[in-house]
């Protein structure tokens, strides 16, 4: 290339570069309506920062790229970046942690590069330089930011366990009533022990989190919701903010609380951790408006419909599989939400029944395994939070992978395809336009072999359970809140009486002929969860003939006595005839699991019909060991040999067994 041509090319390149630089500078100037050098101290307060971030991101996502005169490459780059940001802003509001982190990193870059933070000005936003001025919320969020870098989603677990924050305390109601509560002084103490120094980037990271949770997040529970805990709720204690309190009432409340501030519904944040319901009294949403904002945003994944005064509540799931329930006035006395998280990665029998914690846990795991191998209809019962859904998830592993599974739920909770992505599983849920009955009817037409039903909380659901077990699948597993086998049978038979119009006796007979086992779970106040019993429901099918009174030569008095006797027998059978008995197979007693009774021969034979050669051998071995226990320790017997469960897990199936 000649010198003049080379010089012209260089000049053209300089002009183009200068043009692009001018465009980008103009775009930056357009986004930053307040130049950094013009800021005063008030510009570093959180409300001002939040306002600037909102305006800047709104400008970025809504500006017309065609008006900027960009070349094709810069146009595509900015268009892609804007599209990614729009997507992240939308998905982060549904509980998508990955997209949330993208939005936070974007806000971090905006504040770091364009807002003009320095080591001095960042202390205006949050007084990092003076711990005495930090609020409990400030200290908690600093703690979580630091610990999250090391422990990730176990940061809150570390904080609670390391500092014993989940211990019973006598704090509320004049110190007379013990409760699980974390108070300001405990956060202060943990902060002093854990936080020695903060870099500028760490301080800015804390500010970014605060801005994000006020902008697109869930307020003060935003970090908490992402942690490895059982759940989080809000708006469930304190005086509803709509309540008018008079001076004498305020004085009475303050006297009861030792002069402390009267808590309102927006001062209510609770977590469910290791089976304990713990009040985080050091945190608050700050206002009714913020509690309302969080409640109206936290359930929005997959657009389930608006939360209106007419419907009063919504049940939905979040993007990570958490179940969320939201209520509002006038259905509830205040706005409130309940997020229930399920430990999907640890939903297995080994985790739920660790042999090192409770003696004879392998006994329970082995029987649960064979109940699924034997295709028994099982009801898993227990109080809320006792682990019913998690146990159902874990038991699915022992259902043959050749069987297609159909799930009917109120809201998606099991998420079995996350645990078993290679199995044929499809879940249905009830919607405003599709009832659970319609979902169950449709499931019959989808080649399902096993039906799993969520919580049996209504009589129509109980009827659907029986329909499913009778005609819709090989067997059914479902959950409920009943606390005794009699209560379970009564509820289901009463449902048939009401929904199907059957007589009480007929309904009860139908229930006990379909329902095989009841697994009941318990949760103690200290959070300890265990399987209280596995109970077999045994129908009584024998019909006793009436005794022949032989009245050929009887006189009138003897005939009358015989008639009265037969009538009593008839009336007794008609009004109080036993259709079943329940028998505990395994019980939890004195800190260990005990084999109480053998499984009935009818159930054992029915279970064996569905088992293959290796399963049959392991099952016979298991039953033989259990018959010889006499209250002894199962694990002591099997530890020196091959346990039935280990034999089952190592068994290799042949093609012929499935023909």
XYZ file of C-alpha atoms in Angstrom:
659
model
C 0.000 0.000 0.000
C 1.362 3.461 -0.938
C 2.034 6.104 1.708
C -0.927 8.398 0.701
C -3.372 5.442 0.809
C -1.997 4.334 4.178
C -2.337 7.880 5.532
C -5.945 8.111 4.282
C -6.816 4.757 5.897
C -5.363 5.921 9.214
C -7.314 9.196 9.033
C -10.586 7.315 8.274
C -9.976 4.957 11.213
C -9.362 7.910 13.541
C -12.588 9.625 12.405
C -14.671 6.444 12.906
C -13.163 5.812 16.350
C -13.824 9.402 17.353
C -17.414 9.090 16.163
C -18.034 5.912 18.152
C -16.450 7.492 21.230
C -18.716 10.512 20.934
C -21.797 8.263 20.618
C -20.856 6.246 23.679
C -20.099 9.386 25.673
C -23.493 10.801 24.722
C -25.186 7.548 25.709
C -23.411 7.636 29.066
C -24.321 11.301 29.560
C -27.946 10.546 28.686
C -28.052 7.792 31.305
C -26.457 9.928 34.014
C -28.742 12.914 34.469
C -26.810 14.067 37.562
C -23.050 14.297 36.983
C -21.082 12.816 39.883
C -19.198 16.022 40.519
C -22.479 17.833 41.248
C -23.578 15.380 43.989
C -23.827 16.532 47.543
C -23.938 14.359 50.682
C -27.665 13.633 50.369
C -27.026 11.971 46.997
C -25.382 9.054 48.834
C -28.459 8.116 50.835
C -30.189 4.860 49.907
C -33.409 6.482 48.568
C -31.387 8.684 46.197
C -29.204 5.789 45.053
C -32.267 3.607 44.477
C -33.937 6.387 42.485
C -30.814 6.789 40.313
C -30.452 3.044 39.710
C -34.111 2.742 38.697
C -33.869 5.705 36.313
C -30.595 4.507 34.802
C -31.717 0.931 34.208
C -35.045 2.181 32.849
C -33.155 4.398 30.406
C -30.905 1.529 29.329
C -33.766 -0.919 28.784
C -36.115 1.518 27.047
C -33.856 3.838 24.998
C -34.047 3.713 21.205
C -30.769 2.253 19.934
C -31.539 3.397 16.396
C -31.248 7.036 17.477
C -27.660 6.558 18.657
C -26.064 6.228 15.244
C -24.162 3.073 16.192
C -22.411 0.837 13.717
C -23.741 -2.688 13.231
C -21.317 -4.350 15.646
C -21.944 -1.892 18.518
C -25.686 -2.006 17.854
C -25.789 -5.819 18.133
C -23.620 -5.784 21.245
C -25.774 -3.233 23.065
C -29.000 -4.910 21.899
C -27.818 -8.277 23.255
C -26.687 -6.752 26.534
C -30.015 -4.970 26.957
C -31.962 -8.134 26.154
C -29.978 -10.064 28.779
C -30.645 -7.365 31.360
C -34.391 -7.320 30.640
C -34.556 -11.097 30.970
C -32.553 -11.065 34.219
C -34.731 -8.323 35.739
C -37.842 -10.383 35.031
C -36.546 -13.791 36.138
C -34.768 -12.565 39.272
C -38.131 -11.479 40.665
C -39.271 -15.130 40.526
C -36.500 -16.469 42.747
C -33.921 -17.268 40.036
C -30.642 -16.864 41.952
C -28.492 -16.932 38.811
C -30.370 -14.015 37.203
C -30.475 -12.184 40.533
C -26.677 -12.314 40.702
C -26.491 -10.977 37.138
C -28.666 -7.971 38.042
C -26.623 -7.344 41.190
C -23.360 -7.437 39.245
C -24.858 -4.965 36.758
C -25.868 -2.599 39.571
C -22.407 -3.039 41.110
C -20.746 -1.940 37.850
C -23.085 1.053 37.527
C -22.371 2.256 41.050
C -18.653 1.496 40.872
C -17.986 3.099 37.509
C -20.527 5.911 37.260
C -21.873 6.946 40.651
C -18.655 8.210 42.188
C -18.399 6.182 45.389
C -15.209 6.609 47.404
C -13.977 5.206 50.720
C -15.549 8.240 52.408
C -18.827 8.605 50.545
C -19.817 4.940 50.898
C -19.921 5.415 54.672
C -22.687 7.986 54.145
C -24.921 5.274 52.666
C -24.270 2.784 55.480
C -22.032 3.832 58.419
C -19.468 1.069 57.951
C -16.837 3.183 59.730
C -18.804 3.326 62.994
C -20.310 0.007 64.202
C -22.218 1.865 66.905
C -24.325 3.538 64.215
C -25.093 0.332 62.327
C -28.612 -1.043 62.718
C -29.268 -4.723 63.363
C -30.338 -5.041 59.740
C -27.036 -3.473 58.620
C -25.040 -5.881 60.767
C -27.036 -8.889 59.645
C -26.628 -8.047 55.957
C -22.898 -7.428 56.398
C -22.615 -10.787 58.158
C -24.535 -12.546 55.405
C -22.475 -10.900 52.651
C -19.188 -11.943 54.250
C -20.323 -15.454 55.164
C -22.024 -16.064 51.809
C -18.672 -15.644 50.089
C -17.322 -18.608 52.073
C -20.352 -20.762 52.885
C -22.677 -19.834 49.961
C -26.285 -20.845 50.698
C -25.248 -22.355 54.041
C -24.211 -18.951 55.400
C -27.306 -18.564 57.579
C -26.954 -22.144 58.842
C -23.372 -21.396 59.844
C -24.403 -18.201 61.631
C -27.201 -19.903 63.563
C -25.259 -23.044 64.465
C -21.961 -21.330 65.298
C -23.560 -18.794 67.648
C -26.375 -20.964 69.020
C -29.081 -18.633 67.759
C -31.709 -21.394 67.629
C -31.745 -22.034 71.368
C -34.927 -21.586 73.414
C -35.066 -18.192 75.110
C -37.371 -16.586 77.646
C -37.735 -13.193 76.026
C -41.374 -12.600 75.118
C -44.335 -11.992 77.439
C -42.297 -10.788 80.364
C -39.812 -13.643 80.123
C -42.427 -16.158 81.223
C -42.806 -18.045 77.932
C -39.909 -19.829 76.172
C -39.765 -19.412 72.384
C -37.371 -19.596 69.464
C -36.342 -16.019 68.752
C -33.204 -14.194 67.585
C -32.790 -10.756 69.145
C -30.693 -7.667 68.398
C -28.040 -8.331 71.042
C -27.278 -11.748 69.543
C -26.693 -10.198 66.110
C -24.470 -7.547 67.742
C -22.420 -10.254 69.432
C -22.067 -12.332 66.242
C -21.073 -9.190 64.297
C -18.267 -8.350 66.744
C -16.907 -11.882 66.577
C -17.168 -12.435 62.828
C -16.449 -9.052 61.212
C -12.952 -7.636 61.645
C -12.650 -5.460 58.540
C -14.347 -4.712 55.224
C -12.758 -3.788 51.911
C -14.253 -1.069 49.718
C -15.583 -3.724 47.304
C -17.252 -5.593 50.170
C -18.906 -2.416 51.415
C -20.168 -1.681 47.917
C -21.428 -5.266 47.658
C -23.528 -4.758 50.803
C -24.918 -1.508 49.368
C -25.746 -3.279 46.094
C -27.654 -5.990 47.962
C -29.655 -3.365 49.866
C -30.473 -1.501 46.635
C -31.420 -4.702 44.817
C -33.763 -5.961 47.546
C -35.544 -2.598 47.602
C -35.715 -2.515 43.790
C -36.464 -6.027 42.486
C -35.961 -8.288 45.499
C -38.021 -9.347 48.492
C -36.956 -6.687 50.968
C -35.252 -7.835 54.155
C -35.949 -11.520 53.428
C -34.223 -11.427 50.043
C -30.965 -13.014 51.250
C -32.773 -15.296 53.713
C -35.000 -16.803 51.009
C -31.953 -18.045 49.094
C -30.450 -19.795 52.111
C -30.560 -23.529 52.843
C -33.455 -23.436 55.313
C -36.878 -25.083 55.482
C -38.821 -21.885 54.840
C -39.472 -18.224 55.588
C -42.672 -16.317 56.345
C -43.776 -12.793 57.142
C -46.783 -10.897 58.458
C -47.666 -13.627 60.971
C -47.241 -11.802 64.264
C -47.629 -8.280 65.575
C -50.640 -6.041 65.607
C -52.261 -5.586 62.168
C -51.295 -2.109 61.013
C -54.942 -1.345 60.237
C -55.746 -1.666 63.948
C -56.320 1.596 65.807
C -54.644 1.595 69.231
C -55.569 4.085 71.921
C -53.078 5.515 74.393
C -54.139 3.254 77.253
C -53.795 0.171 75.019
C -50.328 1.251 73.910
C -49.276 1.709 77.519
C -50.585 -1.762 78.372
C -48.719 -3.400 75.458
C -45.499 -1.579 76.279
C -45.788 -2.558 79.938
C -46.194 -6.209 78.905
C -43.077 -5.964 76.757
C -40.948 -4.151 79.295
C -41.170 -0.815 77.499
C -40.191 -2.241 74.100
C -41.697 -0.994 70.854
C -45.095 -2.458 69.988
C -44.559 -4.811 67.001
C -46.814 -4.498 63.982
C -47.470 -7.033 61.211
C -44.684 -5.562 59.084
C -42.208 -6.247 61.924
C -42.804 -9.970 61.413
C -40.144 -12.215 59.841
C -39.888 -15.905 60.738
C -37.791 -18.764 59.430
C -38.383 -22.500 59.580
C -35.006 -24.059 60.367
C -34.344 -27.717 61.200
C -37.976 -28.146 62.212
C -38.015 -25.027 64.434
C -40.095 -21.921 63.808
C -37.761 -19.025 64.722
C -38.757 -15.364 64.988
C -36.165 -12.917 63.615
C -37.251 -10.069 65.874
C -34.263 -7.917 64.859
C -35.610 -7.537 61.306
C -38.586 -5.594 59.977
C -40.068 -4.696 56.613
C -40.346 -1.177 57.977
C -43.819 -0.409 56.693
C -47.111 -1.971 55.673
C -46.432 -0.852 52.101
C -43.192 -2.881 51.961
C -44.867 -5.997 53.406
C -47.612 -5.581 50.806
C -45.067 -5.144 47.986
C -43.198 -8.304 48.929
C -46.408 -10.312 49.377
C -47.721 -9.231 45.975
C -44.449 -10.015 44.169
C -43.208 -13.226 45.767
C -45.842 -15.530 44.240
C -45.798 -14.231 40.632
C -43.816 -17.015 38.907
C -45.690 -18.394 35.864
C -48.377 -15.700 36.277
C -50.885 -17.501 38.555
C -53.264 -14.525 38.543
C -53.703 -11.440 40.707
C -54.023 -11.475 44.483
C -57.276 -9.605 44.935
C -59.625 -8.958 47.823
C -62.112 -11.241 46.081
C -59.910 -14.362 45.990
C -57.959 -13.535 49.165
C -55.059 -15.977 48.682
C -52.775 -17.625 46.152
C -50.845 -20.910 46.238
C -47.978 -21.212 43.779
C -44.373 -22.314 43.391
C -41.239 -20.263 42.818
C -38.674 -20.929 40.125
C -36.439 -22.931 42.470
C -39.322 -25.248 43.425
C -40.250 -23.550 46.703
C -43.959 -23.510 47.541
C -45.378 -20.078 48.294
C -48.711 -19.195 49.893
C -49.826 -15.567 50.048
C -52.869 -14.117 51.829
C -54.321 -10.626 52.099
C -57.165 -8.723 53.762
C -60.075 -9.171 54.011
C -59.564 -12.932 53.839
C -56.706 -12.577 56.368
C -56.229 -9.938 59.018
C -53.064 -8.689 57.313
C -50.845 -9.387 54.327
C -48.764 -12.504 54.952
C -46.696 -15.010 52.978
C -45.282 -18.469 53.586
C -42.378 -19.823 51.537
C -41.726 -23.533 52.081
C -38.484 -24.883 50.681
C -37.842 -28.550 49.947
C -34.396 -30.065 50.228
C -34.533 -31.778 46.843
C -30.835 -32.844 46.661
C -31.122 -34.594 50.050
C -34.537 -36.171 49.474
C -33.397 -39.749 50.031
C -33.976 -42.325 52.747
C -30.330 -42.372 53.866
C -30.459 -38.655 54.665
C -33.904 -38.803 56.290
C -33.090 -41.846 58.437
C -29.364 -41.716 59.269
C -28.363 -44.882 61.130
C -25.829 -42.978 63.220
C -28.545 -40.794 64.778
C -31.434 -43.185 65.508
C -30.936 -46.876 66.241
C -32.544 -49.334 63.815
C -33.082 -46.684 61.124
C -32.164 -49.308 58.519
C -35.219 -51.277 59.649
C -37.424 -48.337 58.602
C -35.600 -47.732 55.322
C -35.888 -51.395 54.358
C -39.628 -51.638 55.038
C -40.329 -48.380 53.175
C -38.361 -49.750 50.238
C -40.402 -52.961 50.130
C -43.707 -51.082 50.434
C -42.864 -49.394 47.138
C -41.493 -52.574 45.549
C -44.725 -54.298 46.616
C -46.890 -51.480 45.201
C -48.846 -50.765 48.387
C -51.359 -47.924 48.724
C -49.768 -45.745 51.388
C -50.948 -42.674 53.314
C -48.163 -40.494 54.715
C -49.599 -38.446 57.579
C -48.300 -35.900 60.048
C -48.424 -32.287 61.131
C -47.290 -29.453 58.827
C -43.508 -29.386 58.657
C -43.063 -32.991 59.767
C -41.522 -34.008 56.418
C -44.374 -35.676 54.513
C -43.554 -34.242 51.082
C -39.822 -34.870 51.466
C -40.444 -38.500 52.465
C -42.701 -38.991 49.436
C -39.907 -37.652 47.214
C -37.439 -40.080 48.782
C -39.723 -43.116 48.436
C -40.099 -42.604 44.675
C -36.568 -43.948 44.172
C -37.811 -47.419 45.137
C -40.685 -47.392 42.648
C -39.699 -49.411 39.600
C -38.376 -47.180 36.812
C -40.532 -49.176 34.376
C -43.661 -47.608 35.906
C -44.933 -44.246 34.656
C -45.663 -41.774 37.465
C -48.431 -39.166 37.420
C -48.615 -36.497 40.117
C -51.664 -34.420 41.089
C -50.961 -31.418 43.354
C -52.472 -28.138 44.472
C -49.153 -26.443 43.639
C -46.014 -28.023 42.196
C -43.995 -29.217 45.199
C -42.495 -32.631 44.486
C -40.515 -31.617 41.368
C -39.638 -35.261 40.837
C -38.158 -34.668 37.401
C -35.348 -32.715 39.058
C -34.465 -35.797 41.110
C -35.274 -38.425 38.460
C -34.803 -36.714 35.079
C -34.730 -39.997 33.133
C -38.064 -41.347 34.405
C -41.500 -41.024 32.833
C -43.051 -38.486 35.243
C -45.674 -35.807 34.638
C -47.216 -33.530 37.259
C -50.582 -31.753 37.114
C -51.850 -29.033 39.390
C -55.195 -27.446 40.081
C -55.831 -24.075 38.429
C -58.681 -21.587 38.357
C -60.072 -23.287 35.258
C -58.956 -26.931 35.680
C -60.067 -28.761 38.834
C -58.102 -31.536 40.523
C -60.831 -33.994 39.479
C -60.359 -33.032 35.846
C -56.613 -33.427 36.272
C -57.094 -36.886 37.765
C -59.475 -37.887 34.956
C -56.952 -36.718 32.382
C -54.182 -38.619 34.156
C -56.053 -41.871 33.491
C -55.530 -41.225 29.775
C -51.765 -40.614 29.994
C -50.410 -44.150 30.496
C -49.823 -43.643 34.221
C -48.986 -46.634 36.430
C -48.465 -44.866 39.766
C -50.409 -41.892 41.107
C -48.933 -39.560 43.702
C -51.400 -37.162 45.273
C -50.506 -34.094 47.276
C -52.137 -33.085 50.501
C -55.550 -34.658 51.182
C -57.031 -31.543 52.763
C -60.570 -31.679 51.362
C -63.240 -34.366 51.199
C -63.307 -34.293 47.413
C -59.548 -35.026 47.451
C -60.134 -38.063 49.673
C -62.644 -39.347 47.150
C -60.103 -38.788 44.379
C -57.481 -40.770 46.304
C -59.791 -43.774 46.354
C -60.688 -43.342 42.681
C -57.000 -43.272 41.836
C -56.178 -46.358 43.904
C -59.124 -48.306 42.468
C -59.021 -47.596 38.760
C -56.446 -44.983 37.769
C -53.167 -46.765 38.566
C -51.405 -49.788 40.022
C -51.045 -48.051 43.372
C -51.211 -44.648 45.015
C -49.227 -42.688 47.602
C -50.699 -39.568 49.220
C -50.272 -37.272 52.229
C -52.620 -35.949 54.904
C -52.724 -34.370 58.365
C -54.563 -37.091 60.294
C -52.903 -38.160 63.544
C -54.288 -41.699 63.926
C -55.295 -44.589 61.621
C -58.909 -44.337 62.859
C -58.990 -40.634 62.013
C -57.573 -41.410 58.563
C -60.156 -44.104 57.798
C -63.011 -42.048 59.254
C -62.105 -38.983 57.209
C -61.860 -40.943 53.974
C -65.086 -42.918 54.569
C -66.972 -39.743 55.587
C -65.747 -38.201 52.338
C -67.247 -41.070 50.358
C -70.522 -40.685 52.235
C -70.671 -36.976 51.445
C -69.228 -36.931 47.928
C -70.339 -40.308 46.546
C -73.486 -40.809 48.617
C -72.480 -44.233 49.999
C -73.696 -45.609 53.328
C -71.236 -45.344 56.211
C -70.548 -49.086 56.365
C -70.100 -49.419 52.616
C -67.808 -46.401 52.539
C -65.636 -47.716 55.360
C -65.402 -51.143 53.735
C -64.285 -49.540 50.491
C -61.601 -47.478 52.249
C -60.057 -50.327 54.245
C -60.048 -52.642 51.228
C -58.007 -50.090 49.264
C -55.754 -48.506 51.899
C -52.863 -50.751 52.965
C -50.452 -48.773 55.166
C -50.249 -45.524 57.108
C -46.855 -43.932 57.705
C -47.085 -41.298 60.437
C -44.428 -38.618 61.006
C -43.886 -36.467 64.083
C -42.078 -33.206 64.762
C -41.146 -32.202 68.304
C -40.984 -28.607 69.513
C -37.194 -28.734 69.445
C -37.338 -29.472 65.708
C -36.516 -33.205 65.921
C -38.425 -35.093 63.224
C -38.945 -38.824 63.145
C -41.219 -41.568 61.864
C -43.562 -42.397 64.733
C -45.062 -45.572 63.285
C -45.818 -47.637 60.191
C -49.311 -49.070 60.596
C -51.036 -51.733 58.524
C -54.772 -51.391 57.837
C -56.264 -54.893 57.824
C -59.847 -55.397 56.547
C -61.975 -57.903 58.445
C -63.801 -59.875 55.779
C -65.006 -62.878 57.813
C -68.796 -63.011 58.217
C -70.022 -64.788 61.339
C -73.279 -66.654 60.915
C -76.125 -66.027 63.363
C -76.494 -68.802 65.956
C -79.471 -71.141 65.364
C -81.706 -70.878 68.498
C -83.461 -74.260 67.808
C -86.968 -73.250 68.926
C -88.938 -76.346 67.848
C -90.158 -77.266 71.340
C -89.684 -73.843 72.927
C -92.432 -72.130 74.859
C -93.497 -68.515 74.307
C -91.090 -67.129 76.922
C -88.096 -68.935 75.387
C -89.041 -67.743 71.900
C -89.238 -64.166 73.149
C -85.826 -64.426 74.846
C -84.285 -65.878 71.676
C -85.798 -63.100 69.575
C -84.424 -60.409 71.920
C -80.980 -62.057 71.871
C -80.899 -62.228 68.054
C -82.131 -58.654 67.745
C -79.356 -57.450 70.038
C -76.806 -59.329 67.923
C -78.288 -57.863 64.736
C -78.417 -54.318 66.114
C -74.851 -54.585 67.372
C -73.539 -55.778 64.012
C -75.534 -53.201 62.095
C -74.535 -50.207 64.200
C -71.033 -51.085 65.415
C -69.669 -53.753 63.118
C -65.869 -53.760 62.876
C -64.728 -53.637 59.275
C -60.978 -53.414 59.959
C -58.229 -53.424 62.520
C -54.987 -51.464 62.527
C -51.700 -52.984 63.578
C -48.401 -51.149 64.141
C -45.569 -52.854 62.263
C -42.800 -50.458 63.357
C -42.864 -47.880 66.154
C -40.430 -45.298 67.465
C -39.952 -45.905 71.192
C -37.255 -44.789 73.626
C -35.104 -43.266 70.911
C -35.079 -46.279 68.566
C -37.260 -48.057 66.008
C -38.848 -51.346 67.104
C -40.493 -54.120 65.070
C -43.866 -54.566 66.756
C -45.915 -57.001 64.629
C -45.538 -59.029 61.463
C -47.171 -57.908 58.237
C -50.391 -59.809 57.512
C -50.069 -62.811 55.229
C -52.535 -61.309 52.735
C -50.431 -58.159 52.308
C -47.178 -60.112 52.132
C -48.510 -62.359 49.400
C -49.849 -59.380 47.465
C -46.474 -57.600 47.739
C -44.574 -60.655 46.506
C -46.655 -60.769 43.330
C -44.912 -57.596 42.137
C -41.350 -58.528 43.140
C -38.619 -60.039 40.977
C -36.286 -62.863 42.022
C -33.677 -60.796 43.851
C -36.331 -58.665 45.518
C -38.204 -61.741 46.705
C -35.059 -63.217 48.213
C -34.226 -59.978 50.025
C -37.820 -59.573 51.211
C -37.981 -63.124 52.615
C -34.674 -62.532 54.383
C -35.971 -59.255 55.825
C -39.210 -60.804 57.114
C -37.273 -63.738 58.607
C -34.953 -61.398 60.504
C -37.858 -59.270 61.754
C -39.747 -62.330 63.028
C -36.749 -63.224 65.163
C -36.137 -59.758 66.621
C -38.346 -59.936 69.738
C -37.588 -56.292 70.515
C -33.905 -56.682 69.649
C -31.737 -54.437 67.493
C -32.087 -55.046 63.770
C -28.737 -53.494 62.918
C -26.895 -55.765 65.365
C -28.219 -58.805 63.497
C -27.417 -57.624 59.962
C -24.076 -55.907 60.603
C -22.030 -59.116 60.316
C -23.755 -60.334 57.160
C -25.274 -58.798 54.060
C -28.327 -56.789 55.037
C -31.483 -57.239 52.920
C -31.301 -53.585 51.911
C -27.672 -53.894 50.792
C -28.516 -57.090 48.903
C -31.384 -55.300 47.197
C -29.229 -52.339 46.188
C -26.527 -54.593 44.722
C -28.938 -56.877 42.868
C -28.651 -56.907 39.080
C -31.906 -57.480 37.214
C -32.176 -59.663 34.115
C -34.281 -59.045 31.040
C -36.265 -62.228 31.696
C -37.569 -60.875 35.021
C -39.484 -58.131 33.204
C -41.199 -60.470 30.741
